[in-house]
Protein backbone atom coordinates (compact mmCIF):
# COMPACT_ATOMS: atom_id res chain seq x y z
CA UNK A 1 0.00 0.00 0.00
CA UNK A 2 1.54 3.30 -1.11
CA UNK A 3 1.56 6.46 1.00
CA UNK A 4 -1.14 8.15 -1.08
CA UNK A 5 -3.44 5.15 -1.48
CA UNK A 6 -6.30 3.79 0.58
CA UNK A 7 -5.90 0.26 2.00
CA UNK A 8 -6.57 -2.37 -0.65
CA UNK A 9 -9.78 -4.34 -0.95
CA UNK A 10 -8.28 -7.60 0.39
CA UNK A 11 -7.34 -5.87 3.65
CA UNK A 12 -10.81 -4.32 3.94
CA UNK A 13 -12.47 -7.72 3.36
CA UNK A 14 -10.23 -9.37 5.99
CA UNK A 15 -11.03 -6.59 8.46
CA UNK A 16 -14.75 -6.93 7.73
CA UNK A 17 -14.36 -10.59 8.61
CA UNK A 18 -13.02 -9.67 12.05
CA UNK A 19 -9.28 -10.36 11.60
CA UNK A 20 -7.65 -8.28 14.37
CA UNK A 21 -4.36 -7.66 12.51
CA UNK A 22 -6.24 -6.56 9.39
CA UNK A 23 -8.45 -4.21 11.40
CA UNK A 24 -5.36 -2.59 12.96
CA UNK A 25 -3.66 -2.27 9.57
CA UNK A 26 -6.85 -0.85 8.04
CA UNK A 27 -7.21 1.77 10.77
CA UNK A 28 -3.53 2.77 10.45
CA UNK A 29 -3.72 2.90 6.64
CA UNK A 30 -6.93 4.91 6.59
CA UNK A 31 -5.94 7.47 9.23
CA UNK A 32 -3.93 9.83 6.95
CA UNK A 33 -6.85 10.01 4.49
CA UNK A 34 -9.38 10.52 7.28
CA UNK A 35 -7.26 13.37 8.71
CA UNK A 36 -7.07 15.00 5.25
CA UNK A 37 -10.87 14.78 4.89
CA UNK A 38 -11.30 16.25 8.37
CA UNK A 39 -8.88 19.12 7.74
CA UNK A 40 -10.75 20.04 4.57
CA UNK A 41 -14.28 19.62 5.98
CA UNK A 42 -14.12 20.93 9.54
CA UNK A 43 -14.18 24.59 10.42
CA UNK A 44 -11.27 24.50 12.91
CA UNK A 45 -8.09 22.42 13.28
CA UNK A 46 -9.30 21.26 16.71
CA UNK A 47 -12.60 20.02 15.26
CA UNK A 48 -10.66 18.32 12.45
CA UNK A 49 -8.49 16.37 14.90
CA UNK A 50 -11.52 15.39 16.99
CA UNK A 51 -13.54 14.38 13.91
CA UNK A 52 -10.67 12.30 12.51
CA UNK A 53 -10.26 10.53 15.85
CA UNK A 54 -14.01 9.86 16.06
CA UNK A 55 -14.06 8.50 12.49
CA UNK A 56 -11.16 6.12 13.20
CA UNK A 57 -12.92 4.87 16.35
CA UNK A 58 -16.10 4.24 14.33
CA UNK A 59 -14.04 2.45 11.66
CA UNK A 60 -12.46 0.24 14.31
CA UNK A 61 -15.79 -0.59 15.97
CA UNK A 62 -18.04 -0.90 12.93
CA UNK A 63 -15.94 -2.16 9.99
CA UNK A 64 -18.19 -5.23 9.86
CA UNK A 65 -21.17 -3.04 8.92
CA UNK A 66 -19.54 -1.58 5.78
CA UNK A 67 -21.81 -2.64 2.89
CA UNK A 68 -19.09 -2.99 0.22
CA UNK A 69 -15.35 -3.20 0.62
CA UNK A 70 -14.87 -0.68 -2.23
CA UNK A 71 -16.99 1.87 -0.35
CA UNK A 72 -14.45 2.52 2.44
CA UNK A 73 -13.44 6.03 1.31
CA UNK A 74 -17.03 7.18 0.78
CA UNK A 75 -18.08 5.70 4.13
CA UNK A 76 -15.25 7.42 5.98
CA UNK A 77 -15.95 10.70 4.15
CA UNK A 78 -19.60 10.59 5.33
CA UNK A 79 -18.55 9.84 8.92
CA UNK A 80 -16.06 12.73 8.95
CA UNK A 81 -18.53 15.08 7.25
CA UNK A 82 -21.26 14.23 9.74
CA UNK A 83 -18.92 14.74 12.69
CA UNK A 84 -17.73 18.10 11.30
CA UNK A 85 -21.33 19.19 10.75
CA UNK A 86 -22.24 18.12 14.28
CA UNK A 87 -19.34 20.11 15.71
CA UNK A 88 -20.16 23.21 13.64
CA UNK A 89 -23.77 23.05 14.83
CA UNK A 90 -22.50 23.17 18.38
CA UNK A 91 -20.55 26.29 17.40
CA UNK A 92 -23.57 27.83 15.66
CA UNK A 93 -26.14 26.46 18.15
CA UNK A 94 -28.39 25.38 15.27
CA UNK A 95 -29.39 21.70 15.55
CA UNK A 96 -30.96 20.11 12.47
CA UNK A 97 -31.03 16.57 11.06
CA UNK A 98 -28.21 15.15 8.95
CA UNK A 99 -29.44 13.83 5.62
CA UNK A 100 -27.64 10.79 4.24
CA UNK A 101 -27.11 10.66 0.47
CA UNK A 102 -28.79 7.83 -1.46
CA UNK A 103 -26.82 4.61 -1.98
CA UNK A 104 -24.84 4.32 -5.21
CA UNK A 105 -23.72 1.59 -7.59
CA UNK A 106 -20.14 0.32 -7.27
CA UNK A 107 -19.11 2.30 -10.38
CA UNK A 108 -20.71 5.49 -9.09
CA UNK A 109 -19.04 4.91 -5.74
CA UNK A 110 -15.56 4.69 -7.32
CA UNK A 111 -16.15 7.87 -9.36
CA UNK A 112 -17.55 9.62 -6.30
CA UNK A 113 -14.52 8.56 -4.21
CA UNK A 114 -12.11 9.99 -6.79
CA UNK A 115 -14.07 13.26 -6.96
CA UNK A 116 -14.29 13.46 -3.16
CA UNK A 117 -10.50 13.12 -2.95
CA UNK A 118 -10.03 15.94 -5.50
CA UNK A 119 -12.49 18.26 -3.79
CA UNK A 120 -11.02 17.50 -0.35
CA UNK A 121 -7.54 18.30 -1.67
CA UNK A 122 -8.81 21.54 -3.25
CA UNK A 123 -10.45 22.66 0.00
CA UNK A 124 -7.40 21.64 2.04
CA UNK A 125 -5.21 23.84 -0.19
CA UNK A 126 -7.11 26.99 0.84
CA UNK A 127 -5.79 29.42 3.47
CA UNK A 128 -7.48 28.68 6.85
CA UNK A 129 -9.68 31.82 6.84
CA UNK A 130 -11.09 30.99 3.39
CA UNK A 131 -11.41 27.27 4.23
CA UNK A 132 -13.50 28.00 7.36
CA UNK A 133 -15.94 30.20 5.43
CA UNK A 134 -16.24 27.74 2.52
CA UNK A 135 -16.75 24.74 4.80
CA UNK A 136 -19.38 26.41 6.98
CA UNK A 137 -21.26 27.94 4.04
CA UNK A 138 -20.94 25.47 1.15
CA UNK A 139 -20.08 22.13 2.73
CA UNK A 140 -22.19 22.39 5.87
CA UNK A 141 -24.90 24.63 4.41
CA UNK A 142 -25.16 27.36 7.05
CA UNK A 143 -26.61 30.74 6.05
CA UNK A 144 -24.29 33.63 5.24
CA UNK A 145 -25.43 35.51 8.34
CA UNK A 146 -24.76 32.46 10.58
CA UNK A 147 -21.28 32.01 9.12
CA UNK A 148 -20.42 35.70 9.45
CA UNK A 149 -21.64 35.77 13.07
CA UNK A 150 -19.86 32.52 14.01
CA UNK A 151 -16.55 33.81 12.62
CA UNK A 152 -16.95 37.39 13.86
CA UNK A 153 -17.01 38.86 10.34
CA UNK A 154 -19.20 41.37 8.59
CA UNK A 155 -21.45 39.85 5.92
CA UNK A 156 -19.43 41.66 3.25
CA UNK A 157 -16.13 40.23 4.56
CA UNK A 158 -17.64 36.73 4.72
CA UNK A 159 -18.91 37.04 1.12
CA UNK A 160 -15.52 38.28 -0.06
CA UNK A 161 -13.69 35.34 1.56
CA UNK A 162 -16.27 32.91 0.23
CA UNK A 163 -15.88 34.27 -3.30
CA UNK A 164 -12.06 33.98 -3.12
CA UNK A 165 -12.35 30.43 -1.72
CA UNK A 166 -14.80 29.31 -4.42
CA UNK A 167 -12.62 30.81 -7.14
CA UNK A 168 -9.53 29.04 -5.77
CA UNK A 169 -11.34 25.68 -5.52
CA UNK A 170 -12.63 25.98 -9.10
CA UNK A 171 -9.13 26.84 -10.33
CA UNK A 172 -7.66 23.87 -8.44
CA UNK A 173 -10.24 21.49 -9.90
CA UNK A 174 -9.53 22.78 -13.44
CA UNK A 175 -5.82 21.90 -13.11
CA UNK A 176 -4.69 18.35 -13.94
CA UNK A 177 -3.54 16.48 -10.80
CA UNK A 178 -2.19 12.95 -10.54
PDB file of C-alpha atoms in Angstrom:
ATOM      1  CA  UNK A   1       0.000   0.000   0.000  1.00  0.00           C
ATOM      2  CA  UNK A   2       1.540   3.300  -1.113  1.00  0.00           C
ATOM      3  CA  UNK A   3       1.563   6.465   1.000  1.00  0.00           C
ATOM      4  CA  UNK A   4      -1.142   8.154  -1.076  1.00  0.00           C
ATOM      5  CA  UNK A   5      -3.442   5.147  -1.479  1.00  0.00           C
ATOM      6  CA  UNK A   6      -6.304   3.789   0.578  1.00  0.00           C
ATOM      7  CA  UNK A   7      -5.896   0.264   1.997  1.00  0.00           C
ATOM      8  CA  UNK A   8      -6.570  -2.367  -0.647  1.00  0.00           C
ATOM      9  CA  UNK A   9      -9.781  -4.339  -0.949  1.00  0.00           C
ATOM     10  CA  UNK A  10      -8.285  -7.603   0.387  1.00  0.00           C
ATOM     11  CA  UNK A  11      -7.336  -5.866   3.648  1.00  0.00           C
ATOM     12  CA  UNK A  12     -10.815  -4.323   3.941  1.00  0.00           C
ATOM     13  CA  UNK A  13     -12.466  -7.718   3.357  1.00  0.00           C
ATOM     14  CA  UNK A  14     -10.233  -9.374   5.990  1.00  0.00           C
ATOM     15  CA  UNK A  15     -11.033  -6.588   8.462  1.00  0.00           C
ATOM     16  CA  UNK A  16     -14.751  -6.926   7.732  1.00  0.00           C
ATOM     17  CA  UNK A  17     -14.362 -10.593   8.611  1.00  0.00           C
ATOM     18  CA  UNK A  18     -13.018  -9.668  12.049  1.00  0.00           C
ATOM     19  CA  UNK A  19      -9.285 -10.359  11.601  1.00  0.00           C
ATOM     20  CA  UNK A  20      -7.649  -8.280  14.370  1.00  0.00           C
ATOM     21  CA  UNK A  21      -4.362  -7.660  12.509  1.00  0.00           C
ATOM     22  CA  UNK A  22      -6.243  -6.557   9.394  1.00  0.00           C
ATOM     23  CA  UNK A  23      -8.446  -4.208  11.405  1.00  0.00           C
ATOM     24  CA  UNK A  24      -5.364  -2.588  12.962  1.00  0.00           C
ATOM     25  CA  UNK A  25      -3.658  -2.271   9.573  1.00  0.00           C
ATOM     26  CA  UNK A  26      -6.847  -0.855   8.042  1.00  0.00           C
ATOM     27  CA  UNK A  27      -7.207   1.767  10.769  1.00  0.00           C
ATOM     28  CA  UNK A  28      -3.532   2.770  10.453  1.00  0.00           C
ATOM     29  CA  UNK A  29      -3.719   2.895   6.638  1.00  0.00           C
ATOM     30  CA  UNK A  30      -6.930   4.913   6.593  1.00  0.00           C
ATOM     31  CA  UNK A  31      -5.942   7.469   9.232  1.00  0.00           C
ATOM     32  CA  UNK A  32      -3.933   9.831   6.953  1.00  0.00           C
ATOM     33  CA  UNK A  33      -6.848  10.006   4.491  1.00  0.00           C
ATOM     34  CA  UNK A  34      -9.379  10.522   7.278  1.00  0.00           C
ATOM     35  CA  UNK A  35      -7.257  13.367   8.713  1.00  0.00           C
ATOM     36  CA  UNK A  36      -7.070  14.998   5.254  1.00  0.00           C
ATOM     37  CA  UNK A  37     -10.871  14.779   4.890  1.00  0.00           C
ATOM     38  CA  UNK A  38     -11.304  16.252   8.369  1.00  0.00           C
ATOM     39  CA  UNK A  39      -8.876  19.124   7.742  1.00  0.00           C
ATOM     40  CA  UNK A  40     -10.752  20.043   4.568  1.00  0.00           C
ATOM     41  CA  UNK A  41     -14.283  19.619   5.978  1.00  0.00           C
ATOM     42  CA  UNK A  42     -14.123  20.927   9.541  1.00  0.00           C
ATOM     43  CA  UNK A  43     -14.177  24.590  10.420  1.00  0.00           C
ATOM     44  CA  UNK A  44     -11.266  24.498  12.908  1.00  0.00           C
ATOM     45  CA  UNK A  45      -8.089  22.419  13.283  1.00  0.00           C
ATOM     46  CA  UNK A  46      -9.300  21.262  16.707  1.00  0.00           C
ATOM     47  CA  UNK A  47     -12.601  20.022  15.261  1.00  0.00           C
ATOM     48  CA  UNK A  48     -10.664  18.317  12.452  1.00  0.00           C
ATOM     49  CA  UNK A  49      -8.493  16.371  14.896  1.00  0.00           C
ATOM     50  CA  UNK A  50     -11.523  15.385  16.986  1.00  0.00           C
ATOM     51  CA  UNK A  51     -13.542  14.383  13.912  1.00  0.00           C
ATOM     52  CA  UNK A  52     -10.673  12.304  12.509  1.00  0.00           C
ATOM     53  CA  UNK A  53     -10.265  10.535  15.849  1.00  0.00           C
ATOM     54  CA  UNK A  54     -14.006   9.855  16.057  1.00  0.00           C
ATOM     55  CA  UNK A  55     -14.056   8.499  12.486  1.00  0.00           C
ATOM     56  CA  UNK A  56     -11.156   6.122  13.201  1.00  0.00           C
ATOM     57  CA  UNK A  57     -12.920   4.874  16.345  1.00  0.00           C
ATOM     58  CA  UNK A  58     -16.096   4.244  14.330  1.00  0.00           C
ATOM     59  CA  UNK A  59     -14.044   2.454  11.660  1.00  0.00           C
ATOM     60  CA  UNK A  60     -12.461   0.244  14.309  1.00  0.00           C
ATOM     61  CA  UNK A  61     -15.790  -0.590  15.972  1.00  0.00           C
ATOM     62  CA  UNK A  62     -18.037  -0.901  12.926  1.00  0.00           C
ATOM     63  CA  UNK A  63     -15.938  -2.164   9.995  1.00  0.00           C
ATOM     64  CA  UNK A  64     -18.189  -5.231   9.862  1.00  0.00           C
ATOM     65  CA  UNK A  65     -21.166  -3.040   8.919  1.00  0.00           C
ATOM     66  CA  UNK A  66     -19.537  -1.584   5.778  1.00  0.00           C
ATOM     67  CA  UNK A  67     -21.807  -2.636   2.894  1.00  0.00           C
ATOM     68  CA  UNK A  68     -19.091  -2.994   0.220  1.00  0.00           C
ATOM     69  CA  UNK A  69     -15.346  -3.197   0.623  1.00  0.00           C
ATOM     70  CA  UNK A  70     -14.869  -0.678  -2.232  1.00  0.00           C
ATOM     71  CA  UNK A  71     -16.987   1.873  -0.351  1.00  0.00           C
ATOM     72  CA  UNK A  72     -14.449   2.520   2.441  1.00  0.00           C
ATOM     73  CA  UNK A  73     -13.439   6.027   1.306  1.00  0.00           C
ATOM     74  CA  UNK A  74     -17.031   7.181   0.785  1.00  0.00           C
ATOM     75  CA  UNK A  75     -18.082   5.695   4.129  1.00  0.00           C
ATOM     76  CA  UNK A  76     -15.245   7.419   5.975  1.00  0.00           C
ATOM     77  CA  UNK A  77     -15.951  10.701   4.147  1.00  0.00           C
ATOM     78  CA  UNK A  78     -19.598  10.587   5.330  1.00  0.00           C
ATOM     79  CA  UNK A  79     -18.548   9.841   8.922  1.00  0.00           C
ATOM     80  CA  UNK A  80     -16.059  12.733   8.947  1.00  0.00           C
ATOM     81  CA  UNK A  81     -18.526  15.078   7.247  1.00  0.00           C
ATOM     82  CA  UNK A  82     -21.263  14.225   9.741  1.00  0.00           C
ATOM     83  CA  UNK A  83     -18.923  14.743  12.686  1.00  0.00           C
ATOM     84  CA  UNK A  84     -17.729  18.105  11.299  1.00  0.00           C
ATOM     85  CA  UNK A  85     -21.334  19.189  10.752  1.00  0.00           C
ATOM     86  CA  UNK A  86     -22.242  18.116  14.285  1.00  0.00           C
ATOM     87  CA  UNK A  87     -19.339  20.113  15.708  1.00  0.00           C
ATOM     88  CA  UNK A  88     -20.155  23.208  13.639  1.00  0.00           C
ATOM     89  CA  UNK A  89     -23.766  23.055  14.826  1.00  0.00           C
ATOM     90  CA  UNK A  90     -22.495  23.167  18.383  1.00  0.00           C
ATOM     91  CA  UNK A  91     -20.553  26.294  17.400  1.00  0.00           C
ATOM     92  CA  UNK A  92     -23.567  27.835  15.660  1.00  0.00           C
ATOM     93  CA  UNK A  93     -26.141  26.463  18.150  1.00  0.00           C
ATOM     94  CA  UNK A  94     -28.391  25.382  15.269  1.00  0.00           C
ATOM     95  CA  UNK A  95     -29.395  21.701  15.545  1.00  0.00           C
ATOM     96  CA  UNK A  96     -30.957  20.109  12.471  1.00  0.00           C
ATOM     97  CA  UNK A  97     -31.031  16.570  11.061  1.00  0.00           C
ATOM     98  CA  UNK A  98     -28.206  15.149   8.951  1.00  0.00           C
ATOM     99  CA  UNK A  99     -29.441  13.831   5.617  1.00  0.00           C
ATOM    100  CA  UNK A 100     -27.640  10.787   4.238  1.00  0.00           C
ATOM    101  CA  UNK A 101     -27.109  10.662   0.475  1.00  0.00           C
ATOM    102  CA  UNK A 102     -28.792   7.828  -1.459  1.00  0.00           C
ATOM    103  CA  UNK A 103     -26.815   4.613  -1.980  1.00  0.00           C
ATOM    104  CA  UNK A 104     -24.837   4.324  -5.215  1.00  0.00           C
ATOM    105  CA  UNK A 105     -23.724   1.594  -7.590  1.00  0.00           C
ATOM    106  CA  UNK A 106     -20.140   0.321  -7.274  1.00  0.00           C
ATOM    107  CA  UNK A 107     -19.115   2.298 -10.380  1.00  0.00           C
ATOM    108  CA  UNK A 108     -20.715   5.489  -9.088  1.00  0.00           C
ATOM    109  CA  UNK A 109     -19.043   4.907  -5.743  1.00  0.00           C
ATOM    110  CA  UNK A 110     -15.565   4.691  -7.324  1.00  0.00           C
ATOM    111  CA  UNK A 111     -16.145   7.869  -9.362  1.00  0.00           C
ATOM    112  CA  UNK A 112     -17.547   9.621  -6.297  1.00  0.00           C
ATOM    113  CA  UNK A 113     -14.524   8.564  -4.206  1.00  0.00           C
ATOM    114  CA  UNK A 114     -12.113   9.987  -6.795  1.00  0.00           C
ATOM    115  CA  UNK A 115     -14.068  13.257  -6.965  1.00  0.00           C
ATOM    116  CA  UNK A 116     -14.287  13.457  -3.156  1.00  0.00           C
ATOM    117  CA  UNK A 117     -10.496  13.116  -2.955  1.00  0.00           C
ATOM    118  CA  UNK A 118     -10.025  15.943  -5.501  1.00  0.00           C
ATOM    119  CA  UNK A 119     -12.492  18.264  -3.788  1.00  0.00           C
ATOM    120  CA  UNK A 120     -11.021  17.504  -0.346  1.00  0.00           C
ATOM    121  CA  UNK A 121      -7.536  18.303  -1.670  1.00  0.00           C
ATOM    122  CA  UNK A 122      -8.806  21.543  -3.247  1.00  0.00           C
ATOM    123  CA  UNK A 123     -10.446  22.662  -0.002  1.00  0.00           C
ATOM    124  CA  UNK A 124      -7.402  21.636   2.042  1.00  0.00           C
ATOM    125  CA  UNK A 125      -5.208  23.837  -0.190  1.00  0.00           C
ATOM    126  CA  UNK A 126      -7.109  26.993   0.840  1.00  0.00           C
ATOM    127  CA  UNK A 127      -5.791  29.420   3.471  1.00  0.00           C
ATOM    128  CA  UNK A 128      -7.479  28.682   6.848  1.00  0.00           C
ATOM    129  CA  UNK A 129      -9.679  31.815   6.836  1.00  0.00           C
ATOM    130  CA  UNK A 130     -11.093  30.988   3.392  1.00  0.00           C
ATOM    131  CA  UNK A 131     -11.414  27.270   4.227  1.00  0.00           C
ATOM    132  CA  UNK A 132     -13.500  28.004   7.361  1.00  0.00           C
ATOM    133  CA  UNK A 133     -15.942  30.203   5.429  1.00  0.00           C
ATOM    134  CA  UNK A 134     -16.244  27.744   2.525  1.00  0.00           C
ATOM    135  CA  UNK A 135     -16.753  24.739   4.802  1.00  0.00           C
ATOM    136  CA  UNK A 136     -19.382  26.414   6.977  1.00  0.00           C
ATOM    137  CA  UNK A 137     -21.262  27.939   4.037  1.00  0.00           C
ATOM    138  CA  UNK A 138     -20.937  25.468   1.146  1.00  0.00           C
ATOM    139  CA  UNK A 139     -20.079  22.126   2.733  1.00  0.00           C
ATOM    140  CA  UNK A 140     -22.189  22.394   5.874  1.00  0.00           C
ATOM    141  CA  UNK A 141     -24.901  24.630   4.415  1.00  0.00           C
ATOM    142  CA  UNK A 142     -25.156  27.364   7.047  1.00  0.00           C
ATOM    143  CA  UNK A 143     -26.607  30.744   6.051  1.00  0.00           C
ATOM    144  CA  UNK A 144     -24.287  33.631   5.241  1.00  0.00           C
ATOM    145  CA  UNK A 145     -25.430  35.507   8.344  1.00  0.00           C
ATOM    146  CA  UNK A 146     -24.763  32.461  10.577  1.00  0.00           C
ATOM    147  CA  UNK A 147     -21.284  32.012   9.124  1.00  0.00           C
ATOM    148  CA  UNK A 148     -20.419  35.704   9.452  1.00  0.00           C
ATOM    149  CA  UNK A 149     -21.637  35.771  13.074  1.00  0.00           C
ATOM    150  CA  UNK A 150     -19.864  32.525  14.014  1.00  0.00           C
ATOM    151  CA  UNK A 151     -16.553  33.810  12.619  1.00  0.00           C
ATOM    152  CA  UNK A 152     -16.946  37.394  13.858  1.00  0.00           C
ATOM    153  CA  UNK A 153     -17.009  38.858  10.338  1.00  0.00           C
ATOM    154  CA  UNK A 154     -19.204  41.372   8.588  1.00  0.00           C
ATOM    155  CA  UNK A 155     -21.446  39.851   5.923  1.00  0.00           C
ATOM    156  CA  UNK A 156     -19.432  41.658   3.250  1.00  0.00           C
ATOM    157  CA  UNK A 157     -16.128  40.229   4.558  1.00  0.00           C
ATOM    158  CA  UNK A 158     -17.640  36.732   4.719  1.00  0.00           C
ATOM    159  CA  UNK A 159     -18.911  37.043   1.118  1.00  0.00           C
ATOM    160  CA  UNK A 160     -15.516  38.276  -0.060  1.00  0.00           C
ATOM    161  CA  UNK A 161     -13.687  35.339   1.561  1.00  0.00           C
ATOM    162  CA  UNK A 162     -16.274  32.909   0.232  1.00  0.00           C
ATOM    163  CA  UNK A 163     -15.883  34.268  -3.301  1.00  0.00           C
ATOM    164  CA  UNK A 164     -12.065  33.980  -3.115  1.00  0.00           C
ATOM    165  CA  UNK A 165     -12.348  30.431  -1.718  1.00  0.00           C
ATOM    166  CA  UNK A 166     -14.803  29.306  -4.415  1.00  0.00           C
ATOM    167  CA  UNK A 167     -12.617  30.813  -7.144  1.00  0.00           C
ATOM    168  CA  UNK A 168      -9.530  29.038  -5.774  1.00  0.00           C
ATOM    169  CA  UNK A 169     -11.335  25.685  -5.522  1.00  0.00           C
ATOM    170  CA  UNK A 170     -12.630  25.984  -9.097  1.00  0.00           C
ATOM    171  CA  UNK A 171      -9.126  26.839 -10.325  1.00  0.00           C
ATOM    172  CA  UNK A 172      -7.659  23.873  -8.440  1.00  0.00           C
ATOM    173  CA  UNK A 173     -10.238  21.494  -9.900  1.00  0.00           C
ATOM    174  CA  UNK A 174      -9.530  22.781 -13.440  1.00  0.00           C
ATOM    175  CA  UNK A 175      -5.818  21.903 -13.107  1.00  0.00           C
ATOM    176  CA  UNK A 176      -4.694  18.349 -13.942  1.00  0.00           C
ATOM    177  CA  UNK A 177      -3.537  16.477 -10.803  1.00  0.00           C
ATOM    178  CA  UNK A 178      -2.190  12.946 -10.536  1.00  0.00           C
TER     179      UNK A 178
END
